[in-house]
Amino acid sequence: SCISVINGSVRRWPGDGVNLGNGGPTACRVEGVNAEGNSEGIVVNEGVVSRCTASGNAATGMRGLNGVVFDACTARGNGGNGITASNSRLHLSHCTAMGGDNHAFNPGYPPGNGILVCPGATAWLADCLVIGGSGHTIAGAAGLLNLGTTPVGLARTTLGGGFSAPT
């Protein structure tokens, strides 16, 4: 099945902004969507996500579950990871992924990674900026955290960890 979500905003939903994942449709297309203030921003099972923004979401900004291509997307200021690859083939091009910061009002909540590659997932990044979330009360997070065994492919990509709390 094929579903397209094009040109719009999804704000302050108690669930995910756009959820085409969890065994959902394949060959999805999400383009020009702003997901802000939801649980997770954009979750896609398989397909292409382009020119989208995820910010201010409680958890991960964008999540790819199977084969997902992210092109010219920005995920920053979310509560968790900028972009997560869950058992997925993830391709990112011209994207910005920044992990969420740990804040003094919730010191037990860790900062998010710019990109998290879960076990069983693979990732390839080109022309991207990837920064980990800052730890205002604890250590900062990784720009790119690969929990799998397959190396992440990088081309013309800038990686940086988040700032840590002063000791």
PDB file of C-alpha atoms in Angstrom:
ATOM      1  CA  SER A   1       0.000   0.000   0.000  1.00  0.00           C
ATOM      2  CA  CYS A   2       1.093   3.567  -0.621  1.00  0.00           C
ATOM      3  CA  ILE A   3       0.240   6.665   1.402  1.00  0.00           C
ATOM      4  CA  SER A   4       1.385  10.256   0.753  1.00  0.00           C
ATOM      5  CA  VAL A   5       1.313  13.093   3.288  1.00  0.00           C
ATOM      6  CA  ILE A   6       2.276  16.365   1.591  1.00  0.00           C
ATOM      7  CA  ASN A   7       2.573  19.999   2.710  1.00  0.00           C
ATOM      8  CA  GLY A   8       1.122  20.529   6.134  1.00  0.00           C
ATOM      9  CA  SER A   9       1.670  20.856   9.852  1.00  0.00           C
ATOM     10  CA  VAL A  10       0.812  18.492  12.672  1.00  0.00           C
ATOM     11  CA  ARG A  11       1.073  20.239  16.035  1.00  0.00           C
ATOM     12  CA  ARG A  12       0.419  19.295  19.647  1.00  0.00           C
ATOM     13  CA  TRP A  13      -1.161  15.881  19.093  1.00  0.00           C
ATOM     14  CA  PRO A  14      -1.016  13.539  22.122  1.00  0.00           C
ATOM     15  CA  GLY A  15       0.257  10.769  19.811  1.00  0.00           C
ATOM     16  CA  ASP A  16       2.754  10.851  16.966  1.00  0.00           C
ATOM     17  CA  GLY A  17       2.503  13.677  14.444  1.00  0.00           C
ATOM     18  CA  VAL A  18       2.669  11.382  11.403  1.00  0.00           C
ATOM     19  CA  ASN A  19       2.754   7.637  12.053  1.00  0.00           C
ATOM     20  CA  LEU A  20       3.069   5.442   8.959  1.00  0.00           C
ATOM     21  CA  GLY A  21       5.071   2.815  10.821  1.00  0.00           C
ATOM     22  CA  ASN A  22       4.814  -0.297  12.964  1.00  0.00           C
ATOM     23  CA  GLY A  23       4.008  -2.722  10.142  1.00  0.00           C
ATOM     24  CA  GLY A  24       2.080  -0.015   8.349  1.00  0.00           C
ATOM     25  CA  PRO A  25       2.120   0.962   4.689  1.00  0.00           C
ATOM     26  CA  THR A  26       5.115   0.630   2.397  1.00  0.00           C
ATOM     27  CA  ALA A  27       6.241   3.061  -0.309  1.00  0.00           C
ATOM     28  CA  CYS A  28       5.173   6.046   1.827  1.00  0.00           C
ATOM     29  CA  ARG A  29       5.899   9.620   0.850  1.00  0.00           C
ATOM     30  CA  VAL A  30       6.022  12.391   3.453  1.00  0.00           C
ATOM     31  CA  GLU A  31       7.007  15.762   1.993  1.00  0.00           C
ATOM     32  CA  GLY A  32       6.961  19.336   3.288  1.00  0.00           C
ATOM     33  CA  VAL A  33       5.518  18.407   6.686  1.00  0.00           C
ATOM     34  CA  ASN A  34       6.231  20.216   9.968  1.00  0.00           C
ATOM     35  CA  ALA A  35       5.672  18.003  13.037  1.00  0.00           C
ATOM     36  CA  GLU A  36       5.865  20.014  16.256  1.00  0.00           C
ATOM     37  CA  GLY A  37       4.928  19.315  19.877  1.00  0.00           C
ATOM     38  CA  ASN A  38       3.687  15.725  19.395  1.00  0.00           C
ATOM     39  CA  SER A  39       4.806  12.484  21.058  1.00  0.00           C
ATOM     40  CA  GLU A  40       7.136  11.486  18.180  1.00  0.00           C
ATOM     41  CA  GLY A  41       7.330  13.722  15.122  1.00  0.00           C
ATOM     42  CA  ILE A  42       7.357  11.522  11.995  1.00  0.00           C
ATOM     43  CA  VAL A  43       7.445   7.694  11.979  1.00  0.00           C
ATOM     44  CA  VAL A  44       7.706   5.887   8.633  1.00  0.00           C
ATOM     45  CA  ASN A  45       7.768   2.151   7.937  1.00  0.00           C
ATOM     46  CA  GLU A  46       9.208   2.368   4.423  1.00  0.00           C
ATOM     47  CA  GLY A  47       9.513   5.181   1.880  1.00  0.00           C
ATOM     48  CA  VAL A  48      10.811   8.733   1.387  1.00  0.00           C
ATOM     49  CA  VAL A  49      10.663  11.675   3.794  1.00  0.00           C
ATOM     50  CA  SER A  50      11.728  14.958   2.209  1.00  0.00           C
ATOM     51  CA  ARG A  51      11.822  18.632   3.203  1.00  0.00           C
ATOM     52  CA  CYS A  52      10.286  17.864   6.614  1.00  0.00           C
ATOM     53  CA  THR A  53      10.915  19.362  10.052  1.00  0.00           C
ATOM     54  CA  ALA A  54      10.413  17.765  13.465  1.00  0.00           C
ATOM     55  CA  SER A  55      10.853  19.991  16.526  1.00  0.00           C
ATOM     56  CA  GLY A  56       9.580  20.214  20.085  1.00  0.00           C
ATOM     57  CA  ASN A  57       8.287  16.632  20.100  1.00  0.00           C
ATOM     58  CA  ALA A  58       8.405  14.764  23.430  1.00  0.00           C
ATOM     59  CA  ALA A  59      10.464  11.835  22.093  1.00  0.00           C
ATOM     60  CA  THR A  60      12.307  11.173  18.817  1.00  0.00           C
ATOM     61  CA  GLY A  61      11.987  13.704  16.006  1.00  0.00           C
ATOM     62  CA  MET A  62      11.929  11.202  13.104  1.00  0.00           C
ATOM     63  CA  ARG A  63      12.081   7.395  13.051  1.00  0.00           C
ATOM     64  CA  GLY A  64      12.672   5.024  10.139  1.00  0.00           C
ATOM     65  CA  LEU A  65      11.485   1.465  10.702  1.00  0.00           C
ATOM     66  CA  ASN A  66      12.452  -0.343   7.490  1.00  0.00           C
ATOM     67  CA  GLY A  67      13.870   1.169   4.295  1.00  0.00           C
ATOM     68  CA  VAL A  68      13.606   4.959   4.663  1.00  0.00           C
ATOM     69  CA  VAL A  69      15.306   7.784   2.775  1.00  0.00           C
ATOM     70  CA  PHE A  70      15.412  11.188   4.514  1.00  0.00           C
ATOM     71  CA  ASP A  71      16.263  14.084   2.187  1.00  0.00           C
ATOM     72  CA  ALA A  72      16.688  17.734   3.235  1.00  0.00           C
ATOM     73  CA  CYS A  73      15.039  17.137   6.625  1.00  0.00           C
ATOM     74  CA  THR A  74      15.674  18.795   9.987  1.00  0.00           C
ATOM     75  CA  ALA A  75      15.094  17.209  13.402  1.00  0.00           C
ATOM     76  CA  ARG A  76      16.080  19.356  16.387  1.00  0.00           C
ATOM     77  CA  GLY A  77      14.814  20.454  19.771  1.00  0.00           C
ATOM     78  CA  ASN A  78      12.978  17.190  20.422  1.00  0.00           C
ATOM     79  CA  GLY A  79      12.968  15.365  23.763  1.00  0.00           C
ATOM     80  CA  GLY A  80      14.977  12.387  22.518  1.00  0.00           C
ATOM     81  CA  ASN A  81      17.042  11.457  19.483  1.00  0.00           C
ATOM     82  CA  GLY A  82      16.935  13.621  16.381  1.00  0.00           C
ATOM     83  CA  ILE A  83      16.537  10.629  14.016  1.00  0.00           C
ATOM     84  CA  THR A  84      16.379   6.927  14.923  1.00  0.00           C
ATOM     85  CA  ALA A  85      16.934   3.941  12.620  1.00  0.00           C
ATOM     86  CA  SER A  86      15.047   0.982  14.129  1.00  0.00           C
ATOM     87  CA  ASN A  87      15.874  -2.262  12.299  1.00  0.00           C
ATOM     88  CA  SER A  88      16.057  -0.131   9.179  1.00  0.00           C
ATOM     89  CA  ARG A  89      18.072   0.719   6.107  1.00  0.00           C
ATOM     90  CA  LEU A  90      18.395   4.443   6.613  1.00  0.00           C
ATOM     91  CA  HIS A  91      19.730   6.883   4.000  1.00  0.00           C
ATOM     92  CA  LEU A  92      20.105  10.559   4.868  1.00  0.00           C
ATOM     93  CA  SER A  93      21.054  13.317   2.462  1.00  0.00           C
ATOM     94  CA  HIS A  94      21.333  17.053   3.204  1.00  0.00           C
ATOM     95  CA  CYS A  95      19.792  16.598   6.668  1.00  0.00           C
ATOM     96  CA  THR A  96      20.322  18.191  10.075  1.00  0.00           C
ATOM     97  CA  ALA A  97      19.803  15.926  13.107  1.00  0.00           C
ATOM     98  CA  MET A  98      20.295  17.283  16.619  1.00  0.00           C
ATOM     99  CA  GLY A  99      19.577  15.355  19.789  1.00  0.00           C
ATOM    100  CA  GLY A 100      17.379  16.826  22.484  1.00  0.00           C
ATOM    101  CA  ASP A 101      19.010  18.496  25.474  1.00  0.00           C
ATOM    102  CA  ASN A 102      18.852  17.396  29.101  1.00  0.00           C
ATOM    103  CA  HIS A 103      17.342  20.242  31.139  1.00  0.00           C
ATOM    104  CA  ALA A 104      17.665  21.318  34.761  1.00  0.00           C
ATOM    105  CA  PHE A 105      13.890  20.947  35.303  1.00  0.00           C
ATOM    106  CA  ASN A 106      14.137  17.213  34.462  1.00  0.00           C
ATOM    107  CA  PRO A 107      17.706  16.208  35.350  1.00  0.00           C
ATOM    108  CA  GLY A 108      17.084  12.454  35.142  1.00  0.00           C
ATOM    109  CA  TYR A 109      16.092  12.588  31.479  1.00  0.00           C
ATOM    110  CA  PRO A 110      19.195  11.981  29.327  1.00  0.00           C
ATOM    111  CA  PRO A 111      20.040  14.062  26.267  1.00  0.00           C
ATOM    112  CA  GLY A 112      19.264  12.495  22.883  1.00  0.00           C
ATOM    113  CA  ASN A 113      21.707  11.435  20.202  1.00  0.00           C
ATOM    114  CA  GLY A 114      21.711  13.259  16.896  1.00  0.00           C
ATOM    115  CA  ILE A 115      21.184   9.911  15.141  1.00  0.00           C
ATOM    116  CA  LEU A 116      20.674   6.551  16.844  1.00  0.00           C
ATOM    117  CA  VAL A 117      21.296   3.413  14.749  1.00  0.00           C
ATOM    118  CA  CYS A 118      19.711   0.460  16.586  1.00  0.00           C
ATOM    119  CA  PRO A 119      20.919  -3.159  16.341  1.00  0.00           C
ATOM    120  CA  GLY A 120      19.980  -4.674  12.985  1.00  0.00           C
ATOM    121  CA  ALA A 121      19.871  -1.272  11.276  1.00  0.00           C
ATOM    122  CA  THR A 122      22.248   0.233   8.727  1.00  0.00           C
ATOM    123  CA  ALA A 123      22.793   3.885   7.895  1.00  0.00           C
ATOM    124  CA  TRP A 124      24.406   5.976   5.175  1.00  0.00           C
ATOM    125  CA  LEU A 125      24.757   9.758   5.518  1.00  0.00           C
ATOM    126  CA  ALA A 126      25.823  12.335   2.927  1.00  0.00           C
ATOM    127  CA  ASP A 127      26.092  16.111   3.324  1.00  0.00           C
ATOM    128  CA  CYS A 128      24.552  16.061   6.817  1.00  0.00           C
ATOM    129  CA  LEU A 129      25.081  17.881  10.123  1.00  0.00           C
ATOM    130  CA  VAL A 130      24.660  15.588  13.145  1.00  0.00           C
ATOM    131  CA  ILE A 131      25.006  16.910  16.719  1.00  0.00           C
ATOM    132  CA  GLY A 132      24.246  15.211  20.050  1.00  0.00           C
ATOM    133  CA  GLY A 133      22.065  16.821  22.686  1.00  0.00           C
ATOM    134  CA  SER A 134      23.742  18.760  25.492  1.00  0.00           C
ATOM    135  CA  GLY A 135      23.735  17.527  29.066  1.00  0.00           C
ATOM    136  CA  HIS A 136      23.110  20.544  31.254  1.00  0.00           C
ATOM    137  CA  THR A 137      23.166  18.344  34.360  1.00  0.00           C
ATOM    138  CA  ILE A 138      24.931  15.225  32.959  1.00  0.00           C
ATOM    139  CA  ALA A 139      27.206  14.210  30.066  1.00  0.00           C
ATOM    140  CA  GLY A 140      26.202  15.218  26.540  1.00  0.00           C
ATOM    141  CA  ALA A 141      25.020  12.664  23.987  1.00  0.00           C
ATOM    142  CA  ALA A 142      26.742  11.346  20.874  1.00  0.00           C
ATOM    143  CA  GLY A 143      26.211  12.953  17.506  1.00  0.00           C
ATOM    144  CA  LEU A 144      25.982   9.477  15.961  1.00  0.00           C
ATOM    145  CA  LEU A 145      25.497   6.386  18.131  1.00  0.00           C
ATOM    146  CA  ASN A 146      25.744   3.077  16.254  1.00  0.00           C
ATOM    147  CA  LEU A 147      24.575   0.134  18.387  1.00  0.00           C
ATOM    148  CA  GLY A 148      24.797  -2.260  15.452  1.00  0.00           C
ATOM    149  CA  THR A 149      27.681  -4.210  13.958  1.00  0.00           C
ATOM    150  CA  THR A 150      27.639  -2.662  10.468  1.00  0.00           C
ATOM    151  CA  PRO A 151      29.719   0.510  10.058  1.00  0.00           C
ATOM    152  CA  VAL A 152      27.812   3.678   9.170  1.00  0.00           C
ATOM    153  CA  GLY A 153      28.691   5.117   5.758  1.00  0.00           C
ATOM    154  CA  LEU A 154      29.643   8.810   5.861  1.00  0.00           C
ATOM    155  CA  ALA A 155      30.292  11.272   3.039  1.00  0.00           C
ATOM    156  CA  ARG A 156      30.819  15.009   3.563  1.00  0.00           C
ATOM    157  CA  THR A 157      29.087  14.813   6.946  1.00  0.00           C
ATOM    158  CA  THR A 158      29.884  16.755  10.127  1.00  0.00           C
ATOM    159  CA  LEU A 159      29.493  14.954  13.470  1.00  0.00           C
ATOM    160  CA  GLY A 160      29.638  16.491  16.949  1.00  0.00           C
ATOM    161  CA  GLY A 161      28.795  15.405  20.470  1.00  0.00           C
ATOM    162  CA  GLY A 162      26.671  17.436  22.847  1.00  0.00           C
ATOM    163  CA  PHE A 163      28.175  19.621  25.540  1.00  0.00           C
ATOM    164  CA  SER A 164      28.567  18.161  29.031  1.00  0.00           C
ATOM    165  CA  ALA A 165      27.720  19.599  32.423  1.00  0.00           C
ATOM    166  CA  PRO A 166      30.604  21.381  34.136  1.00  0.00           C
ATOM    167  CA  THR A 167      32.353  19.285  36.774  1.00  0.00           C
TER     168      THR A 167
END
